[in-house]
PDB file of C-alpha atoms and ligand atoms in Angstrom:
ATOM      1  CA  UNK A   1     -32.572   7.806-161.218  1.00 60.00           C
ATOM      2  CA  UNK A   2     -35.974   6.086-161.196  1.00 68.00           C
ATOM      3  CA  UNK A   3     -36.717   3.239-158.853  1.00 68.00           C
ATOM      4  CA  UNK A   4     -40.038   1.452-159.184  1.00 71.00           C
ATOM      5  CA  UNK A   5     -40.768  -0.709-156.210  1.00 65.00           C
ATOM      6  CA  UNK A   6     -43.859  -2.688-155.338  1.00 61.00           C
ATOM      7  CA  UNK A   7     -44.751  -2.907-151.707  1.00 55.00           C
ATOM      8  CA  UNK A   8     -47.333  -5.453-150.677  1.00 52.00           C
ATOM      9  CA  UNK A   9     -49.632  -3.633-148.361  1.00 47.00           C
ATOM     10  CA  UNK A  10     -50.406  -6.248-145.720  1.00 45.00           C
ATOM     11  CA  UNK A  11     -53.789  -4.646-144.949  1.00 44.00           C
ATOM     12  CA  UNK A  12     -55.076  -4.892-148.476  1.00 43.00           C
ATOM     13  CA  UNK A  13     -52.707  -7.483-149.983  1.00 42.00           C
ATOM     14  CA  UNK A  14     -52.371  -5.035-152.883  1.00 55.00           C
ATOM     15  CA  UNK A  15     -49.397  -3.731-154.687  1.00 61.00           C
ATOM     16  CA  UNK A  16     -48.552  -0.104-154.234  1.00 84.00           C
ATOM     17  CA  UNK A  17     -46.372   1.210-156.998  1.00 94.00           C
ATOM     18  CA  UNK A  18     -43.748   3.647-155.815  1.00 97.00           C
ATOM     19  CA  UNK A  19     -41.590   5.855-157.986  1.00 97.00           C
ATOM     20  CA  UNK A  20     -38.518   7.497-156.529  1.00 97.00           C
ATOM     21  CA  UNK A  21     -36.753  10.296-158.388  1.00 97.00           C
ATOM     22  CA  UNK A  22     -33.667  12.322-157.551  1.00 97.00           C
ATOM     23  CA  UNK A  23     -35.438  15.688-157.236  1.00 97.00           C
ATOM     24  CA  UNK A  24     -38.848  17.180-156.575  1.00 98.00           C
ATOM     25  CA  UNK A  25     -38.919  18.490-160.149  1.00 98.00           C
ATOM     26  CA  UNK A  26     -38.298  15.013-161.549  1.00 97.00           C
ATOM     27  CA  UNK A  27     -41.018  13.635-159.250  1.00 97.00           C
ATOM     28  CA  UNK A  28     -43.498  16.191-160.564  1.00 98.00           C
ATOM     29  CA  UNK A  29     -42.518  15.474-164.174  1.00 98.00           C
ATOM     30  CA  UNK A  30     -42.947  11.720-163.666  1.00 97.00           C
ATOM     31  CA  UNK A  31     -46.317  12.267-162.021  1.00 98.00           C
ATOM     32  CA  UNK A  32     -47.460  14.496-164.907  1.00 98.00           C
ATOM     33  CA  UNK A  33     -46.740  11.635-167.295  1.00 98.00           C
ATOM     34  CA  UNK A  34     -48.738   9.296-165.039  1.00 98.00           C
ATOM     35  CA  UNK A  35     -51.655  11.741-164.904  1.00 98.00           C
ATOM     36  CA  UNK A  36     -51.628  12.071-168.702  1.00 98.00           C
ATOM     37  CA  UNK A  37     -51.666   8.272-169.005  1.00 98.00           C
ATOM     38  CA  UNK A  38     -54.705   8.091-166.720  1.00 98.00           C
ATOM     39  CA  UNK A  39     -56.416  10.706-168.874  1.00 98.00           C
ATOM     40  CA  UNK A  40     -55.771   8.635-171.993  1.00 97.00           C
ATOM     41  CA  UNK A  41     -57.543   5.636-170.421  1.00 96.00           C
ATOM     42  CA  UNK A  42     -60.966   7.244-170.863  1.00 88.00           C
ATOM     43  CA  UNK A  43     -62.647   9.876-172.971  1.00 93.00           C
ATOM     44  CA  UNK A  44     -65.149  10.791-170.261  1.00 96.00           C
ATOM     45  CA  UNK A  45     -65.132  13.590-167.731  1.00 98.00           C
ATOM     46  CA  UNK A  46     -62.133  13.227-165.427  1.00 98.00           C
ATOM     47  CA  UNK A  47     -62.723  14.215-161.815  1.00 98.00           C
ATOM     48  CA  UNK A  48     -59.537  15.055-159.923  1.00 98.00           C
ATOM     49  CA  UNK A  49     -59.160  16.235-156.325  1.00 98.00           C
ATOM     50  CA  UNK A  50     -56.114  18.436-155.887  1.00 98.00           C
ATOM     51  CA  UNK A  51     -54.076  18.488-152.699  1.00 98.00           C
ATOM     52  CA  UNK A  52     -53.101  21.618-150.857  1.00 96.00           C
ATOM     53  CA  UNK A  53     -49.953  22.683-149.083  1.00 93.00           C
ATOM     54  CA  UNK A  54     -46.688  23.547-150.835  1.00 95.00           C
ATOM     55  CA  UNK A  55     -45.792  20.312-152.642  1.00 95.00           C
ATOM     56  CA  UNK A  56     -48.271  20.657-155.522  1.00 98.00           C
ATOM     57  CA  UNK A  57     -47.172  24.230-156.330  1.00 98.00           C
ATOM     58  CA  UNK A  58     -44.208  22.864-158.299  1.00 98.00           C
ATOM     59  CA  UNK A  59     -46.535  20.458-160.116  1.00 98.00           C
ATOM     60  CA  UNK A  60     -48.853  23.315-161.098  1.00 98.00           C
ATOM     61  CA  UNK A  61     -45.935  25.451-162.296  1.00 98.00           C
ATOM     62  CA  UNK A  62     -44.440  22.645-164.402  1.00 98.00           C
ATOM     63  CA  UNK A  63     -47.778  21.866-166.069  1.00 98.00           C
ATOM     64  CA  UNK A  64     -48.214  25.560-166.869  1.00 98.00           C
ATOM     65  CA  UNK A  65     -44.686  25.913-168.231  1.00 98.00           C
ATOM     66  CA  UNK A  66     -44.263  22.707-170.224  1.00 98.00           C
ATOM     67  CA  UNK A  67     -47.465  20.668-170.543  1.00 98.00           C
ATOM     68  CA  UNK A  68     -50.461  22.978-171.031  1.00 98.00           C
ATOM     69  CA  UNK A  69     -51.234  21.665-174.514  1.00 97.00           C
ATOM     70  CA  UNK A  70     -51.153  18.009-173.428  1.00 98.00           C
ATOM     71  CA  UNK A  71     -54.093  18.184-171.038  1.00 98.00           C
ATOM     72  CA  UNK A  72     -57.703  17.783-172.315  1.00 98.00           C
ATOM     73  CA  UNK A  73     -58.902  20.676-170.162  1.00 98.00           C
ATOM     74  CA  UNK A  74     -62.438  20.541-171.550  1.00 97.00           C
ATOM     75  CA  UNK A  75     -63.178  17.262-169.772  1.00 98.00           C
ATOM     76  CA  UNK A  76     -61.277  17.778-166.528  1.00 98.00           C
ATOM     77  CA  UNK A  77     -63.162  18.663-163.334  1.00 98.00           C
ATOM     78  CA  UNK A  78     -61.107  20.251-160.570  1.00 98.00           C
ATOM     79  CA  UNK A  79     -62.098  19.445-156.996  1.00 98.00           C
ATOM     80  CA  UNK A  80     -60.097  19.711-153.797  1.00 98.00           C
ATOM     81  CA  UNK A  81     -59.243  17.019-151.270  1.00 98.00           C
ATOM     82  CA  UNK A  82     -59.462  19.650-148.581  1.00 98.00           C
ATOM     83  CA  UNK A  83     -59.678  23.382-148.127  1.00 98.00           C
ATOM     84  CA  UNK A  84     -58.955  25.843-145.423  1.00 98.00           C
ATOM     85  CA  UNK A  85     -62.056  27.890-144.565  1.00 98.00           C
ATOM     86  CA  UNK A  86     -60.576  31.205-145.690  1.00 98.00           C
ATOM     87  CA  UNK A  87     -61.434  33.473-148.654  1.00 98.00           C
ATOM     88  CA  UNK A  88     -60.155  32.308-152.065  1.00 98.00           C
ATOM     89  CA  UNK A  89     -57.671  35.189-152.269  1.00 98.00           C
ATOM     90  CA  UNK A  90     -56.069  34.280-148.943  1.00 98.00           C
ATOM     91  CA  UNK A  91     -52.532  32.828-149.105  1.00 97.00           C
ATOM     92  CA  UNK A  92     -53.786  29.952-146.954  1.00 97.00           C
ATOM     93  CA  UNK A  93     -56.332  28.961-149.619  1.00 98.00           C
ATOM     94  CA  UNK A  94     -55.521  25.755-151.500  1.00 98.00           C
ATOM     95  CA  UNK A  95     -57.721  26.968-154.338  1.00 98.00           C
ATOM     96  CA  UNK A  96     -55.765  30.215-154.634  1.00 98.00           C
ATOM     97  CA  UNK A  97     -52.485  28.536-155.506  1.00 98.00           C
ATOM     98  CA  UNK A  98     -53.992  26.044-157.950  1.00 98.00           C
ATOM     99  CA  UNK A  99     -55.827  28.884-159.681  1.00 98.00           C
ATOM    100  CA  UNK A 100     -52.964  31.383-159.725  1.00 98.00           C
ATOM    101  CA  UNK A 101     -50.235  28.897-160.692  1.00 98.00           C
ATOM    102  CA  UNK A 102     -52.181  26.788-163.168  1.00 98.00           C
ATOM    103  CA  UNK A 103     -55.923  27.046-163.777  1.00 98.00           C
ATOM    104  CA  UNK A 104     -55.990  30.713-164.847  1.00 97.00           C
ATOM    105  CA  UNK A 105     -53.347  29.908-167.490  1.00 97.00           C
ATOM    106  CA  UNK A 106     -55.451  27.210-169.174  1.00 96.00           C
ATOM    107  CA  UNK A 107     -58.627  27.200-171.284  1.00 94.00           C
ATOM    108  CA  UNK A 108     -60.219  25.102-168.558  1.00 94.00           C
ATOM    109  CA  UNK A 109     -64.026  25.528-168.534  1.00 97.00           C
ATOM    110  CA  UNK A 110     -64.860  27.293-165.279  1.00 96.00           C
ATOM    111  CA  UNK A 111     -68.158  25.327-165.103  1.00 97.00           C
ATOM    112  CA  UNK A 112     -65.952  22.361-164.196  1.00 98.00           C
ATOM    113  CA  UNK A 113     -64.396  24.181-161.246  1.00 98.00           C
ATOM    114  CA  UNK A 114     -65.737  22.795-157.972  1.00 98.00           C
ATOM    115  CA  UNK A 115     -63.894  24.700-155.286  1.00 98.00           C
ATOM    116  CA  UNK A 116     -64.810  24.478-151.629  1.00 98.00           C
ATOM    117  CA  UNK A 117     -66.121  27.978-150.810  1.00 98.00           C
ATOM    118  CA  UNK A 118     -63.766  28.904-148.001  1.00 98.00           C
ATOM    119  CA  UNK A 119     -65.407  32.259-147.510  1.00 98.00           C
ATOM    120  CA  UNK A 120     -68.747  30.719-146.539  1.00 98.00           C
ATOM    121  CA  UNK A 121     -69.931  29.521-143.113  1.00 98.00           C
ATOM    122  CA  UNK A 122     -68.086  26.237-142.659  1.00 98.00           C
ATOM    123  CA  UNK A 123     -70.983  24.021-141.569  1.00 98.00           C
ATOM    124  CA  UNK A 124     -73.175  25.098-144.490  1.00 98.00           C
ATOM    125  CA  UNK A 125     -70.294  24.802-146.959  1.00 98.00           C
ATOM    126  CA  UNK A 126     -69.450  21.253-145.935  1.00 98.00           C
ATOM    127  CA  UNK A 127     -73.042  20.241-146.650  1.00 98.00           C
ATOM    128  CA  UNK A 128     -73.139  22.143-149.960  1.00 98.00           C
ATOM    129  CA  UNK A 129     -69.826  20.652-151.103  1.00 98.00           C
ATOM    130  CA  UNK A 130     -71.047  17.168-150.192  1.00 98.00           C
ATOM    131  CA  UNK A 131     -74.227  17.668-152.215  1.00 98.00           C
ATOM    132  CA  UNK A 132     -72.217  18.986-155.187  1.00 98.00           C
ATOM    133  CA  UNK A 133     -70.012  15.887-155.220  1.00 98.00           C
ATOM    134  CA  UNK A 134     -73.009  13.568-155.073  1.00 98.00           C
ATOM    135  CA  UNK A 135     -74.879  15.367-157.840  1.00 98.00           C
ATOM    136  CA  UNK A 136     -71.959  15.988-160.201  1.00 98.00           C
ATOM    137  CA  UNK A 137     -69.923  12.795-159.933  1.00 98.00           C
ATOM    138  CA  UNK A 138     -70.532   9.083-160.380  1.00 97.00           C
ATOM    139  CA  UNK A 139     -71.483   7.510-157.026  1.00 98.00           C
ATOM    140  CA  UNK A 140     -70.656   3.945-155.957  1.00 98.00           C
ATOM    141  CA  UNK A 141     -70.505   2.344-152.503  1.00 95.00           C
ATOM    142  CA  UNK A 142     -72.189   5.429-151.050  1.00 96.00           C
ATOM    143  CA  UNK A 143     -69.464   7.845-152.145  1.00 98.00           C
ATOM    144  CA  UNK A 144     -68.409   9.811-155.219  1.00 98.00           C
ATOM    145  CA  UNK A 145     -65.827   8.105-157.433  1.00 98.00           C
ATOM    146  CA  UNK A 146     -62.878  10.335-158.200  1.00 98.00           C
ATOM    147  CA  UNK A 147     -60.734   9.388-161.153  1.00 98.00           C
ATOM    148  CA  UNK A 148     -57.721  10.727-159.280  1.00 98.00           C
ATOM    149  CA  UNK A 149     -57.079  12.054-155.776  1.00 98.00           C
ATOM    150  CA  UNK A 150     -53.723  13.736-155.311  1.00 98.00           C
ATOM    151  CA  UNK A 151     -52.532  13.735-151.699  1.00 98.00           C
ATOM    152  CA  UNK A 152     -49.678  15.129-149.668  1.00 98.00           C
ATOM    153  CA  UNK A 153     -48.236  13.816-146.418  1.00 98.00           C
ATOM    154  CA  UNK A 154     -47.936  15.956-143.322  1.00 98.00           C
ATOM    155  CA  UNK A 155     -45.024  15.498-140.919  1.00 98.00           C
ATOM    156  CA  UNK A 156     -47.578  14.218-138.399  1.00 98.00           C
ATOM    157  CA  UNK A 157     -48.815  11.613-140.872  1.00 98.00           C
ATOM    158  CA  UNK A 158     -51.964  13.511-141.857  1.00 98.00           C
ATOM    159  CA  UNK A 159     -53.274  13.632-145.385  1.00 98.00           C
ATOM    160  CA  UNK A 160     -55.851  15.924-146.933  1.00 98.00           C
ATOM    161  CA  UNK A 161     -57.141  17.469-143.694  1.00 98.00           C
ATOM    162  CA  UNK A 162     -57.557  14.155-141.927  1.00 98.00           C
ATOM    163  CA  UNK A 163     -55.364  14.675-138.885  1.00 98.00           C
ATOM    164  CA  UNK A 164     -54.298  11.983-136.366  1.00 98.00           C
ATOM    165  CA  UNK A 165     -57.051  13.095-133.957  1.00 98.00           C
ATOM    166  CA  UNK A 166     -59.688  12.213-136.589  1.00 98.00           C
ATOM    167  CA  UNK A 167     -58.990   8.596-137.448  1.00 98.00           C
ATOM    168  CA  UNK A 168     -62.773   8.121-137.266  1.00 98.00           C
ATOM    169  CA  UNK A 169     -62.868   9.606-140.764  1.00 98.00           C
ATOM    170  CA  UNK A 170     -61.569   6.272-142.049  1.00 98.00           C
ATOM    171  CA  UNK A 171     -64.564   4.550-140.499  1.00 98.00           C
ATOM    172  CA  UNK A 172     -67.478   6.753-141.483  1.00 98.00           C
ATOM    173  CA  UNK A 173     -70.351   6.791-143.940  1.00 98.00           C
ATOM    174  CA  UNK A 174     -69.867  10.531-144.441  1.00 98.00           C
ATOM    175  CA  UNK A 175     -68.150  11.548-147.657  1.00 98.00           C
ATOM    176  CA  UNK A 176     -66.688  14.747-146.229  1.00 98.00           C
ATOM    177  CA  UNK A 177     -66.091  16.321-142.839  1.00 98.00           C
ATOM    178  CA  UNK A 178     -65.579  19.653-141.126  1.00 98.00           C
ATOM    179  CA  UNK A 179     -62.470  19.488-138.932  1.00 98.00           C
ATOM    180  CA  UNK A 180     -60.184  21.814-136.982  1.00 98.00           C
ATOM    181  CA  UNK A 181     -56.423  21.884-137.469  1.00 98.00           C
ATOM    182  CA  UNK A 182     -55.125  20.329-134.217  1.00 98.00           C
ATOM    183  CA  UNK A 183     -52.659  23.166-133.553  1.00 97.00           C
ATOM    184  CA  UNK A 184     -54.093  26.305-135.123  1.00 98.00           C
ATOM    185  CA  UNK A 185     -57.752  25.375-134.750  1.00 98.00           C
ATOM    186  CA  UNK A 186     -58.310  26.527-138.328  1.00 98.00           C
ATOM    187  CA  UNK A 187     -61.533  25.150-139.759  1.00 98.00           C
ATOM    188  CA  UNK A 188     -61.153  22.879-142.755  1.00 98.00           C
ATOM    189  CA  UNK A 189     -63.444  20.884-144.999  1.00 98.00           C
ATOM    190  CA  UNK A 190     -61.925  17.571-146.070  1.00 98.00           C
ATOM    191  CA  UNK A 191     -62.810  14.471-148.012  1.00 98.00           C
ATOM    192  CA  UNK A 192     -63.333  11.542-145.672  1.00 98.00           C
ATOM    193  CA  UNK A 193     -61.418   8.274-145.829  1.00 98.00           C
ATOM    194  CA  UNK A 194     -64.512   6.680-147.357  1.00 98.00           C
ATOM    195  CA  UNK A 195     -64.341   8.991-150.365  1.00 98.00           C
ATOM    196  CA  UNK A 196     -60.554   8.880-150.752  1.00 98.00           C
ATOM    197  CA  UNK A 197     -60.589   5.068-150.671  1.00 98.00           C
ATOM    198  CA  UNK A 198     -63.451   4.995-153.185  1.00 98.00           C
ATOM    199  CA  UNK A 199     -61.245   6.514-155.880  1.00 98.00           C
ATOM    200  CA  UNK A 200     -59.935   4.888-159.036  1.00 97.00           C
ATOM    201  CA  UNK A 201     -56.466   6.310-158.461  1.00 97.00           C
ATOM    202  CA  UNK A 202     -54.836   7.870-155.407  1.00 98.00           C
ATOM    203  CA  UNK A 203     -51.383   9.393-155.689  1.00 98.00           C
ATOM    204  CA  UNK A 204     -49.191  10.625-152.843  1.00 98.00           C
ATOM    205  CA  UNK A 205     -46.671  13.263-153.880  1.00 98.00           C
ATOM    206  CA  UNK A 206     -44.118  13.476-151.057  1.00 98.00           C
ATOM    207  CA  UNK A 207     -40.823  15.311-151.290  1.00 98.00           C
ATOM    208  CA  UNK A 208     -38.246  16.709-148.937  1.00 98.00           C
ATOM    209  CA  UNK A 209     -36.139  15.618-146.011  1.00 98.00           C
ATOM    210  CA  UNK A 210     -38.841  16.499-143.468  1.00 98.00           C
ATOM    211  CA  UNK A 211     -41.004  13.580-144.605  1.00 98.00           C
ATOM    212  CA  UNK A 212     -38.374  10.809-144.578  1.00 98.00           C
ATOM    213  CA  UNK A 213     -39.209   9.430-141.127  1.00 98.00           C
ATOM    214  CA  UNK A 214     -42.956   9.211-141.778  1.00 98.00           C
ATOM    215  CA  UNK A 215     -42.310   7.591-145.180  1.00 97.00           C
ATOM    216  CA  UNK A 216     -40.038   4.998-143.598  1.00 97.00           C
ATOM    217  CA  UNK A 217     -42.557   4.226-140.827  1.00 97.00           C
ATOM    218  CA  UNK A 218     -45.431   3.887-143.286  1.00 97.00           C
ATOM    219  CA  UNK A 219     -43.546   1.747-145.783  1.00 95.00           C
ATOM    220  CA  UNK A 220     -42.103  -0.460-143.040  1.00 95.00           C
ATOM    221  CA  UNK A 221     -45.570  -0.890-141.464  1.00 93.00           C
ATOM    222  CA  UNK A 222     -44.078   0.242-138.151  1.00 94.00           C
ATOM    223  CA  UNK A 223     -46.545   0.019-135.260  1.00 96.00           C
ATOM    224  CA  UNK A 224     -46.614   3.821-134.936  1.00 97.00           C
ATOM    225  CA  UNK A 225     -47.701   4.171-138.553  1.00 97.00           C
ATOM    226  CA  UNK A 226     -51.117   2.787-137.624  1.00 97.00           C
ATOM    227  CA  UNK A 227     -51.791   6.153-135.945  1.00 98.00           C
ATOM    228  CA  UNK A 228     -51.115   8.037-139.165  1.00 98.00           C
ATOM    229  CA  UNK A 229     -54.139   8.796-141.362  1.00 98.00           C
ATOM    230  CA  UNK A 230     -51.980   8.435-144.485  1.00 98.00           C
ATOM    231  CA  UNK A 231     -51.390   4.769-143.622  1.00 97.00           C
ATOM    232  CA  UNK A 232     -55.113   4.083-143.996  1.00 97.00           C
ATOM    233  CA  UNK A 233     -55.310   5.332-147.573  1.00 97.00           C
ATOM    234  CA  UNK A 234     -55.913   2.137-149.530  1.00 95.00           C
ATOM    235  CA  UNK A 235     -58.359   2.507-152.434  1.00 96.00           C
ATOM    236  CA  UNK A 236     -60.406  -0.697-152.264  1.00 88.00           C
ATOM    237  CA  UNK A 237     -60.899  -0.937-156.006  1.00 93.00           C
ATOM    238  CA  UNK A 238     -58.276   1.481-157.215  1.00 96.00           C
ATOM    239  CA  UNK A 239     -54.581   2.009-157.593  1.00 96.00           C
ATOM    240  CA  UNK A 240     -52.401   3.659-154.952  1.00 97.00           C
ATOM    241  CA  UNK A 241     -49.141   5.186-156.111  1.00 97.00           C
ATOM    242  CA  UNK A 242     -46.417   7.009-154.222  1.00 97.00           C
ATOM    243  CA  UNK A 243     -44.180   9.588-155.869  1.00 98.00           C
ATOM    244  CA  UNK A 244     -41.111  10.387-153.774  1.00 98.00           C
ATOM    245  CA  UNK A 245     -37.889  12.256-154.197  1.00 97.00           C
ATOM    246  CA  UNK A 246     -34.703  10.743-152.809  1.00 97.00           C
ATOM    247  CA  UNK A 247     -34.800  13.049-149.791  1.00 98.00           C
ATOM    248  CA  UNK A 248     -38.201  11.751-148.684  1.00 98.00           C
ATOM    249  CA  UNK A 249     -37.200   8.171-149.550  1.00 97.00           C
ATOM    250  CA  UNK A 250     -33.818   8.397-147.827  1.00 97.00           C
ATOM    251  CA  UNK A 251     -34.670   5.772-145.175  1.00 96.00           C
ATOM    252  CA  UNK A 252     -36.291   3.197-147.434  1.00 94.00           C
TER     253      UNK A 252
HETATM  254  C1  6PG B   1     -53.269  20.989-146.827  1.00 93.02           C
HETATM  255  C2  6PG B   1     -52.985  19.685-147.505  1.00 93.02           C
HETATM  256  C3  6PG B   1     -52.166  18.812-146.614  1.00 93.02           C
HETATM  257  C4  6PG B   1     -50.800  18.775-147.248  1.00 93.02           C
HETATM  258  C5  6PG B   1     -49.777  18.192-146.312  1.00 93.02           C
HETATM  259  C6  6PG B   1     -48.379  18.321-146.920  1.00 93.02           C
HETATM  260  O1  6PG B   1     -54.334  21.572-147.045  1.00 93.02           O
HETATM  261  O2  6PG B   1     -52.335  21.449-146.134  1.00 93.02           O
HETATM  262  O3  6PG B   1     -54.000  19.093-148.093  1.00 93.02           O
HETATM  263  O4  6PG B   1     -52.665  17.495-146.477  1.00 93.02           O
HETATM  264  O5  6PG B   1     -50.880  17.988-148.447  1.00 93.02           O
HETATM  265  O6  6PG B   1     -49.831  18.907-145.094  1.00 93.02           O
HETATM  266  O7  6PG B   1     -48.124  19.700-147.056  1.00 93.02           O
HETATM  267  P1  6PG B   1     -46.791  20.231-147.792  1.00 93.02           P
HETATM  268  O8  6PG B   1     -46.929  19.850-149.244  1.00 93.02           O
HETATM  269  O9  6PG B   1     -46.823  21.715-147.596  1.00 93.02           O
HETATM  270  O10 6PG B   1     -45.626  19.536-147.130  1.00 93.02           O
END
């Protein structure tokens, strides 16, 4: 069952379109259709930042299995919203899963692959990645303009690798940051809130029972939600969409 709801985000007085589907597979399928619609809106290069974690793995698998021919791979540029500073063949690598589950199965031009080099010294890589975004993407308002940023939601309210202890990344002129995972200490390079909110389209894909409380708090504008980085994702001149399964939307 599809439910389209529009929530007025009090901070931005903007509508946020939310689609709720019965299952994670149906969420991914609906989002694929949305992504294809966005692609149809222009004939130019399309810069997309992929999210990490487990949620997008189903999306990658479904595109590979049922939609490979529909995507104009020649004009898509793959970036990442964040990356763990590990080698690209490490199971922790966000690049690894996107490549293994999808990219290697397409005729995507590898010159358009802009992975964060997790195997490199983190400080240097953050600077290199920042320079690559600035030189290879349109820049407005002091940040690159992604056509689409795909995000997940952590159970602590983080998104990309902007964790609750780094809310400063929503009030910075930096377009990326080097952070440490608050529990494991793992080094990560992440887009900053400035860059995420500079995008034309931002889409949260959130599924599963473990996210239902955070989703409810964010959508209800509960006081606690102000401490969640995900709450502060509001593309100033773009569209924000949420894609939820019924388990994650259970408390809405
Ligand atoms: C990462 C992600 C992170 C992820 C959320 C949700 O590198 O881990 O970018 O922001 O999207 O933690 O992760 P799951 O999809 O695994 O629930």
